[in-house]
Amino acid sequence: MTFKERLYIVNNIYVVYPRFKEILSAIDDCRHFSDLKDEPECLFLKGATGAGKTTLIKSYEKDYPRKETPEGTVVPILSVTIPSPATVKSVVSKLLWELGDPAYERALSAIRQFD
């Protein structure tokens, strides 16, 4: 096995420890209970740089992949990193981009009209 292959394997090993499972469960609870309410359940995920927030979210997303259907793309989990400083335009742009909207820039033009 080459060094590059070994490095890839090492970089993709995730230890699913009890706290990791607990947080994944809390995210799942928010997602499922939100279907039953008018207002969605929310969860604030905070941690120091390198604590594993992105790894946690990526792990959760893997269980709910995007699906192509005859009606369009189903995006069960939308995870977006909002650029800082955030503006209405930057947030909308990032959301539409992550959803895969090929015309996300046209939506930005519409927002500019209301500035």
N, CA, C and O atoms as a DFTB+ gen file, in Angstrom:
460 C
 N C O
     1  1       0.846      -1.171       0.000
     2  2       0.000       0.000       0.000
     3  2       0.894       1.238       0.000
     4  3       1.886       1.303       0.726
     5  1       0.531       2.211      -0.819
     6  2       1.352       3.415      -0.910
     7  2       1.128       4.297       0.314
     8  3       0.165       4.134       1.063
     9  1       2.049       5.231       0.486
    10  2       1.930       6.175       1.592
    11  2       0.637       6.984       1.469
    12  3      -0.048       7.228       2.462
    13  1       0.316       7.390       0.255
    14  2      -0.894       8.183       0.017
    15  2      -2.151       7.382       0.398
    16  3      -3.077       7.929       0.997
    17  1      -2.178       6.110       0.056
    18  2      -3.319       5.255       0.408
    19  2      -3.434       5.085       1.923
    20  3      -4.531       5.146       2.478
    21  1      -2.309       4.873       2.583
    22  2      -2.321       4.732       4.044
    23  2      -2.761       6.026       4.717
    24  3      -3.525       6.006       5.682
    25  1      -2.278       7.139       4.205
    26  2      -2.650       8.434       4.754
    27  2      -4.148       8.677       4.597
    28  3      -4.786       9.201       5.511
    29  1      -4.711       8.307       3.461
    30  2      -6.153       8.443       3.232
    31  2      -6.932       7.628       4.269
    32  3      -7.910       8.112       4.838
    33  1      -6.501       6.412       4.504
    34  2      -7.181       5.546       5.473
    35  2      -7.114       6.155       6.872
    36  3      -8.124       6.210       7.573
    37  1      -5.950       6.605       7.273
    38  2      -5.779       7.185       8.600
    39  2      -6.630       8.442       8.753
    40  3      -7.241       8.653       9.801
    41  1      -6.672       9.266       7.731
    42  2      -7.448      10.506       7.802
    43  2      -8.953      10.266       7.770
    44  3      -9.724      11.189       8.036
    45  1      -9.382       9.068       7.453
    46  2     -10.808       8.783       7.371
    47  2     -11.270       7.788       8.434
    48  3     -12.320       7.163       8.288
    49  1     -10.498       7.644       9.482
    50  2     -10.903       6.815      10.615
    51  2     -11.617       7.715      11.617
    52  3     -11.073       8.727      12.059
    53  1     -12.823       7.339      11.962
    54  2     -13.581       8.097      12.946
    55  2     -13.972       7.170      14.082
    56  3     -14.562       6.110      13.869
    57  1     -13.636       7.584      15.276
    58  2     -14.003       6.818      16.458
    59  2     -15.356       7.352      16.927
    60  3     -15.474       8.515      17.314
    61  1     -16.364       6.498      16.888
    62  2     -17.704       6.910      17.294
    63  2     -17.831       6.658      18.792
    64  3     -18.255       5.588      19.227
    65  1     -17.459       7.659      19.558
    66  2     -17.467       7.564      21.011
    67  2     -18.860       7.942      21.536
    68  3     -19.660       8.490      20.778
    69  1     -19.170       7.668      22.803
    70  2     -20.524       7.903      23.328
    71  2     -21.039       9.325      23.132
    72  3     -22.201       9.502      22.766
    73  1     -20.221      10.334      23.361
    74  2     -20.685      11.729      23.187
    75  2     -21.026      12.002      21.731
    76  3     -21.990      12.716      21.453
    77  1     -20.268      11.457      20.804
    78  2     -20.525      11.604      19.369
    79  2     -21.917      11.046      19.051
    80  3     -22.713      11.687      18.365
    81  1     -22.194       9.841      19.561
    82  2     -23.500       9.211      19.345
    83  2     -24.619      10.039      19.966
    84  3     -25.696      10.173      19.385
    85  1     -24.362      10.590      21.139
    86  2     -25.359      11.400      21.840
    87  2     -25.723      12.651      21.030
    88  3     -26.896      13.010      20.926
    89  1     -24.725      13.298      20.468
    90  2     -24.974      14.506      19.678
    91  2     -25.694      14.147      18.376
    92  3     -26.611      14.858      17.964
    93  1     -25.292      13.062      17.729
    94  2     -25.998      12.619      16.516
    95  2     -27.466      12.330      16.828
    96  3     -28.351      12.652      16.036
    97  1     -27.709      11.732      17.965
    98  2     -29.077      11.432      18.388
    99  2     -29.868      12.722      18.622
   100  3     -31.041      12.800      18.257
   101  1     -29.241      13.726      19.222
   102  2     -29.905      15.011      19.458
   103  2     -30.249      15.693      18.139
   104  3     -31.331      16.266      18.002
   105  1     -29.349      15.638      17.176
   106  2     -29.613      16.211      15.849
   107  2     -30.788      15.476      15.206
   108  3     -31.681      16.099      14.631
   109  1     -30.778      14.164      15.307
   110  2     -31.855      13.351      14.743
   111  2     -33.199      13.671      15.408
   112  3     -34.223      13.765      14.731
   113  1     -33.191      13.835      16.726
   114  2     -34.419      14.196      17.441
   115  2     -34.966      15.532      16.937
   116  3     -36.165      15.660      16.689
   117  1     -34.100      16.514      16.788
   118  2     -34.535      17.820      16.275
   119  2     -35.169      17.667      14.899
   120  3     -36.218      18.248      14.618
   121  1     -34.539      16.902      14.070
   122  2     -35.035      16.718      12.708
   123  2     -36.405      16.044      12.708
   124  3     -37.315      16.495      12.012
   125  1     -36.556      14.994      13.463
   126  2     -37.815      14.247      13.447
   127  2     -38.936      14.973      14.188
   128  3     -40.081      14.944      13.738
   129  1     -38.636      15.624      15.315
   130  2     -39.671      16.342      16.052
   131  2     -40.122      17.596      15.311
   132  3     -41.239      18.068      15.522
   133  1     -39.272      18.139      14.451
   134  2     -39.648      19.320      13.672
   135  2     -40.781      19.019      12.708
   136  3     -41.555      19.912      12.365
   137  1     -40.887      17.776      12.267
   138  2     -41.978      17.392      11.366
   139  2     -43.336      17.466      12.057
   140  3     -44.365      17.545      11.386
   141  1     -43.352      17.441      13.375
   142  2     -44.595      17.396      14.143
   143  2     -45.045      18.767      14.635
   144  3     -46.104      18.883      15.251
   145  1     -44.264      19.793      14.376
   146  2     -44.551      21.116      14.921
   147  2     -44.602      22.180      13.842
   148  3     -44.104      21.987      12.733
   149  1     -45.218      23.313      14.185
   150  2     -45.231      24.459      13.276
   151  2     -43.861      25.127      13.220
   152  3     -43.422      25.578      12.162
   153  1     -43.196      25.185      14.358
   154  2     -41.867      25.770      14.443
   155  2     -40.851      24.639      14.588
   156  3     -41.063      23.717      15.377
   157  1     -39.759      24.697      13.843
   158  2     -38.783      23.598      13.924
   159  2     -38.018      23.590      15.247
   160  3     -37.793      24.633      15.861
   161  1     -37.630      22.404      15.664
   162  2     -36.720      22.259      16.790
   163  2     -35.348      22.707      16.306
   164  3     -34.989      22.484      15.150
   165  1     -34.600      23.321      17.168
   166  2     -33.279      23.803      16.784
   167  2     -32.219      23.280      17.738
   168  3     -32.500      22.922      18.881
   169  1     -31.004      23.246      17.238
   170  2     -29.876      22.808      18.043
   171  2     -28.689      23.662      17.649
   172  3     -28.389      23.809      16.464
   173  1     -28.021      24.219      18.624
   174  2     -26.842      25.034      18.376
   175  2     -25.619      24.180      18.655
   176  3     -25.439      23.684      19.767
   177  1     -24.792      24.012      17.660
   178  2     -23.598      23.196      17.785
   179  2     -22.388      24.126      17.844
   180  3     -22.080      24.820      16.875
   181  1     -21.714      24.135      18.975
   182  2     -20.594      25.041      19.174
   183  2     -19.395      24.261      19.688
   184  3     -19.537      23.320      20.469
   185  1     -18.232      24.659      19.247
   186  2     -17.010      24.032      19.727
   187  2     -15.803      24.741      19.162
   188  3     -15.901      25.487      18.188
   189  1     -14.678      24.505      19.775
   190  2     -13.427      25.108      19.325
   191  2     -13.060      24.572      17.935
   192  3     -13.532      23.514      17.519
   193  1     -12.234      25.305      17.248
   194  2     -11.724      24.867      15.962
   195  2     -11.053      23.510      16.128
   196  3     -10.223      23.329      17.018
   197  1     -11.409      22.566      15.279
   198  2     -10.810      21.237      15.335
   199  2     -11.493      20.285      16.299
   200  3     -11.029      19.162      16.494
   201  1     -12.598      20.724      16.908
   202  2     -13.290      19.875      17.887
   203  2     -14.080      18.746      17.225
   204  3     -14.398      17.749      17.872
   205  1     -14.397      18.902      15.937
   206  2     -15.106      17.843      15.228
   207  2     -16.521      18.190      14.799
   208  3     -17.295      17.296      14.460
   209  1     -16.877      19.477      14.805
   210  2     -18.233      19.886      14.413
   211  2     -18.530      19.494      12.973
   212  3     -19.574      18.901      12.698
   213  1     -17.648      19.808      12.074
   214  2     -17.854      19.484      10.659
   215  2     -17.871      17.980      10.453
   216  3     -18.683      17.473       9.679
   217  1     -17.005      17.271      11.121
   218  2     -16.975      15.808      11.023
   219  2     -18.302      15.223      11.486
   220  3     -18.833      14.301      10.866
   221  1     -18.826      15.752      12.561
   222  2     -20.102      15.295      13.107
   223  2     -21.231      15.495      12.092
   224  3     -22.013      14.580      11.835
   225  1     -21.307      16.688      11.523
   226  2     -22.365      16.992      10.553
   227  2     -22.206      16.136       9.298
   228  3     -23.191      15.610       8.782
   229  1     -20.987      15.994       8.806
   230  2     -20.757      15.161       7.613
   231  2     -21.165      13.717       7.882
   232  3     -21.720      13.052       7.007
   233  1     -20.892      13.234       9.082
   234  2     -21.285      11.879       9.454
   235  2     -22.801      11.737       9.434
   236  3     -23.327      10.733       8.956
   237  1     -23.501      12.740       9.952
   238  2     -24.975      12.712       9.965
   239  2     -25.534      12.772       8.540
   240  3     -26.475      12.051       8.205
   241  1     -24.954      13.631       7.712
   242  2     -25.427      13.791       6.328
   243  2     -25.338      12.494       5.528
   244  3     -26.167      12.249       4.652
   245  1     -24.346      11.668       5.819
   246  2     -24.161      10.420       5.069
   247  2     -25.367       9.494       5.185
   248  3     -25.634       8.701       4.282
   249  1     -26.095       9.595       6.296
   250  2     -27.279       8.749       6.490
   251  2     -28.504       9.262       5.728
   252  3     -29.509       8.559       5.621
   253  1     -28.420      10.485       5.200
   254  2     -29.555      11.099       4.502
   255  2     -29.082      11.736       3.190
   256  3     -29.082      12.961       3.070
   257  1     -28.685      10.933       2.220
   258  2     -28.146      11.494       0.977
   259  2     -29.236      12.153       0.121
   260  3     -30.422      11.850       0.252
   261  1     -28.805      13.047      -0.744
   262  2     -29.702      13.657      -1.727
   263  2     -30.212      12.570      -2.659
   264  3     -29.519      11.591      -2.936
   265  1     -31.444      12.761      -3.141
   266  2     -32.023      11.780      -4.060
   267  2     -32.650      12.499      -5.241
   268  3     -33.308      13.528      -5.083
   269  1     -32.438      11.949      -6.414
   270  2     -33.086      12.467      -7.616
   271  2     -34.397      11.720      -7.810
   272  3     -34.420      10.489      -7.805
   273  1     -35.484      12.457      -7.980
   274  2     -36.792      11.858      -8.226
   275  2     -37.355      12.476      -9.497
   276  3     -36.807      13.462      -9.989
   277  1     -38.433      11.925     -10.042
   278  2     -39.044      12.542     -11.225
   279  2     -39.498      13.986     -10.971
   280  3     -39.567      14.789     -11.902
   281  1     -39.808      14.313      -9.710
   282  2     -40.251      15.670      -9.372
   283  2     -39.092      16.635      -9.144
   284  3     -39.285      17.851      -9.147
   285  1     -37.897      16.102      -8.947
   286  2     -36.743      16.951      -8.692
   287  2     -35.825      16.335      -7.649
   288  3     -35.958      15.160      -7.306
   289  1     -34.905      17.128      -7.155
   290  2     -33.938      16.661      -6.165
   291  2     -34.514      16.817      -4.762
   292  3     -35.039      17.872      -4.407
   293  1     -34.409      15.757      -3.975
   294  2     -34.816      15.795      -2.575
   295  2     -33.554      15.983      -1.745
   296  3     -32.608      15.202      -1.849
   297  1     -33.547      17.022      -0.925
   298  2     -32.395      17.335      -0.077
   299  2     -32.854      17.206       1.377
   300  3     -33.325      18.181       1.964
   301  1     -32.721      16.010       1.963
   302  2     -33.213      15.826       3.330
   303  2     -32.411      16.594       4.383
   304  3     -32.960      17.001       5.407
   305  1     -31.134      16.787       4.136
   306  2     -30.272      17.520       5.068
   307  2     -29.551      18.604       4.283
   308  3     -28.824      18.318       3.331
   309  1     -29.758      19.843       4.688
   310  2     -29.054      20.955       4.060
   311  2     -28.112      21.535       5.103
   312  3     -28.546      22.129       6.090
   313  1     -26.856      21.361       4.876
   314  2     -25.829      21.874       5.785
   315  2     -25.066      22.964       5.050
   316  3     -24.508      22.733       3.977
   317  1     -25.049      24.145       5.636
   318  2     -24.430      25.292       4.975
   319  2     -23.535      26.022       5.962
   320  3     -23.936      26.298       7.093
   321  1     -22.337      26.327       5.534
   322  2     -21.456      27.182       6.317
   323  2     -21.651      28.593       5.799
   324  3     -21.380      28.885       4.634
   325  1     -22.122      29.461       6.672
   326  2     -22.426      30.832       6.290
   327  2     -21.154      31.669       6.354
   328  3     -20.459      31.676       7.370
   329  1     -20.854      32.372       5.269
   330  2     -19.650      33.204       5.270
   331  2     -19.790      34.369       6.243
   332  3     -20.889      34.868       6.485
   333  1     -18.667      34.788       6.790
   334  2     -18.674      35.905       7.722
   335  2     -17.906      37.067       7.102
   336  3     -16.829      36.851       6.545
   337  1     -18.413      38.266       7.178
   338  2     -19.675      38.671       7.791
   339  2     -20.841      38.275       6.882
   340  3     -20.739      38.336       5.657
   341  1     -21.933      37.876       7.497
   342  2     -23.095      37.417       6.749
   343  2     -23.973      38.596       6.347
   344  3     -24.208      39.519       7.127
   345  1     -24.444      38.535       5.119
   346  2     -25.432      39.491       4.622
   347  2     -26.590      38.673       4.081
   348  3     -26.459      37.466       3.879
   349  1     -27.715      39.318       3.848
   350  2     -28.851      38.605       3.260
   351  2     -28.419      37.966       1.943
   352  3     -28.738      36.808       1.671
   353  1     -27.703      38.718       1.143
   354  2     -27.261      38.214      -0.161
   355  2     -26.339      37.010      -0.017
   356  3     -26.495      36.019      -0.731
   357  1     -25.378      37.089       0.902
   358  2     -24.425      35.985       1.031
   359  2     -25.100      34.731       1.572
   360  3     -24.759      33.617       1.173
   361  1     -26.060      34.909       2.483
   362  2     -26.769      33.751       3.038
   363  2     -27.641      33.101       1.973
   364  3     -27.607      31.884       1.796
   365  1     -28.423      33.912       1.264
   366  2     -29.293      33.366       0.213
   367  2     -28.455      32.698      -0.871
   368  3     -28.786      31.605      -1.330
   369  1     -27.392      33.342      -1.271
   370  2     -26.515      32.780      -2.297
   371  2     -25.973      31.425      -1.872
   372  3     -25.992      30.472      -2.652
   373  1     -25.494      31.338      -0.647
   374  2     -24.907      30.087      -0.152
   375  2     -25.966      28.994      -0.042
   376  3     -25.702      27.844      -0.394
   377  1     -27.168      29.340       0.444
   378  2     -28.249      28.349       0.551
   379  2     -28.630      27.802      -0.825
   380  3     -28.739      26.590      -1.011
   381  1     -28.830      28.702      -1.783
   382  2     -29.217      28.261      -3.130
   383  2     -28.106      27.457      -3.795
   384  3     -28.373      26.470      -4.481
   385  1     -26.871      27.875      -3.593
   386  2     -25.725      27.151      -4.156
   387  2     -25.680      25.729      -3.611
   388  3     -25.528      24.776      -4.375
   389  1     -25.812      25.581      -2.291
   390  2     -25.754      24.258      -1.660
   391  2     -26.945      23.387      -2.051
   392  3     -26.837      22.161      -2.076
   393  1     -28.077      24.016      -2.355
   394  2     -29.231      23.256      -2.829
   395  2     -29.046      22.775      -4.265
   396  3     -29.756      21.883      -4.729
   397  1     -28.087      23.374      -4.957
   398  2     -27.810      22.971      -6.333
   399  2     -28.582      23.775      -7.354
   400  3     -28.746      23.335      -8.492
   401  1     -29.058      24.946      -6.969
   402  2     -29.817      25.790      -7.895
   403  2     -28.873      26.359      -8.952
   404  3     -27.970      27.132      -8.632
   405  1     -29.086      25.972     -10.221
   406  2     -28.191      26.487     -11.263
   407  2     -28.388      27.979     -11.527
   408  3     -27.529      28.619     -12.134
   409  1     -29.509      28.534     -11.078
   410  2     -29.800      29.942     -11.314
   411  2     -29.701      30.755     -10.022
   412  3     -30.407      31.749      -9.853
   413  1     -28.830      30.331      -9.122
   414  2     -28.740      31.021      -7.835
   415  2     -28.381      32.488      -7.991
   416  3     -28.786      33.309      -7.168
   417  1     -27.631      32.838      -9.027
   418  2     -27.238      34.237      -9.235
   419  2     -28.425      35.106      -9.633
   420  3     -28.453      36.296      -9.317
   421  1     -29.412      34.523     -10.326
   422  2     -30.610      35.286     -10.691
   423  2     -31.414      35.654      -9.458
   424  3     -32.003      36.733      -9.399
   425  1     -31.444      34.775      -8.484
   426  2     -32.141      35.076      -7.233
   427  2     -31.462      36.250      -6.538
   428  3     -32.128      37.075      -5.912
   429  1     -30.157      36.323      -6.646
   430  2     -29.430      37.437      -6.041
   431  2     -29.799      38.746      -6.713
   432  3     -29.875      39.781      -6.050
   433  1     -30.030      38.718      -8.018
   434  2     -30.456      39.926      -8.728
   435  2     -31.797      40.399      -8.201
   436  3     -32.019      41.601      -8.055
   437  1     -32.693      39.463      -7.915
   438  2     -34.003      39.831      -7.374
   439  2     -33.856      40.454      -5.992
   440  3     -34.569      41.402      -5.661
   441  1     -32.954      39.940      -5.196
   442  2     -32.731      40.497      -3.858
   443  2     -32.177      41.917      -3.965
   444  3     -32.551      42.792      -3.184
   445  1     -31.300      42.140      -4.918
   446  2     -30.701      43.477      -5.087
   447  2     -31.751      44.540      -5.372
   448  3     -31.581      45.705      -5.013
   449  1     -32.847      44.127      -6.025
   450  2     -33.905      45.074      -6.348
   451  2     -34.568      45.619      -5.088
   452  3     -35.124      46.717      -5.102
   453  1     -34.509      44.846      -3.987
   454  2     -35.167      45.257      -2.756
   455  2     -34.224      45.959      -1.794
   456  3     -34.643      46.367      -0.711
   457  1     -32.966      46.107      -2.164
   458  2     -32.007      46.799      -1.289
   459  2     -32.311      48.271      -1.188
   460  3     -31.604      49.002      -0.494
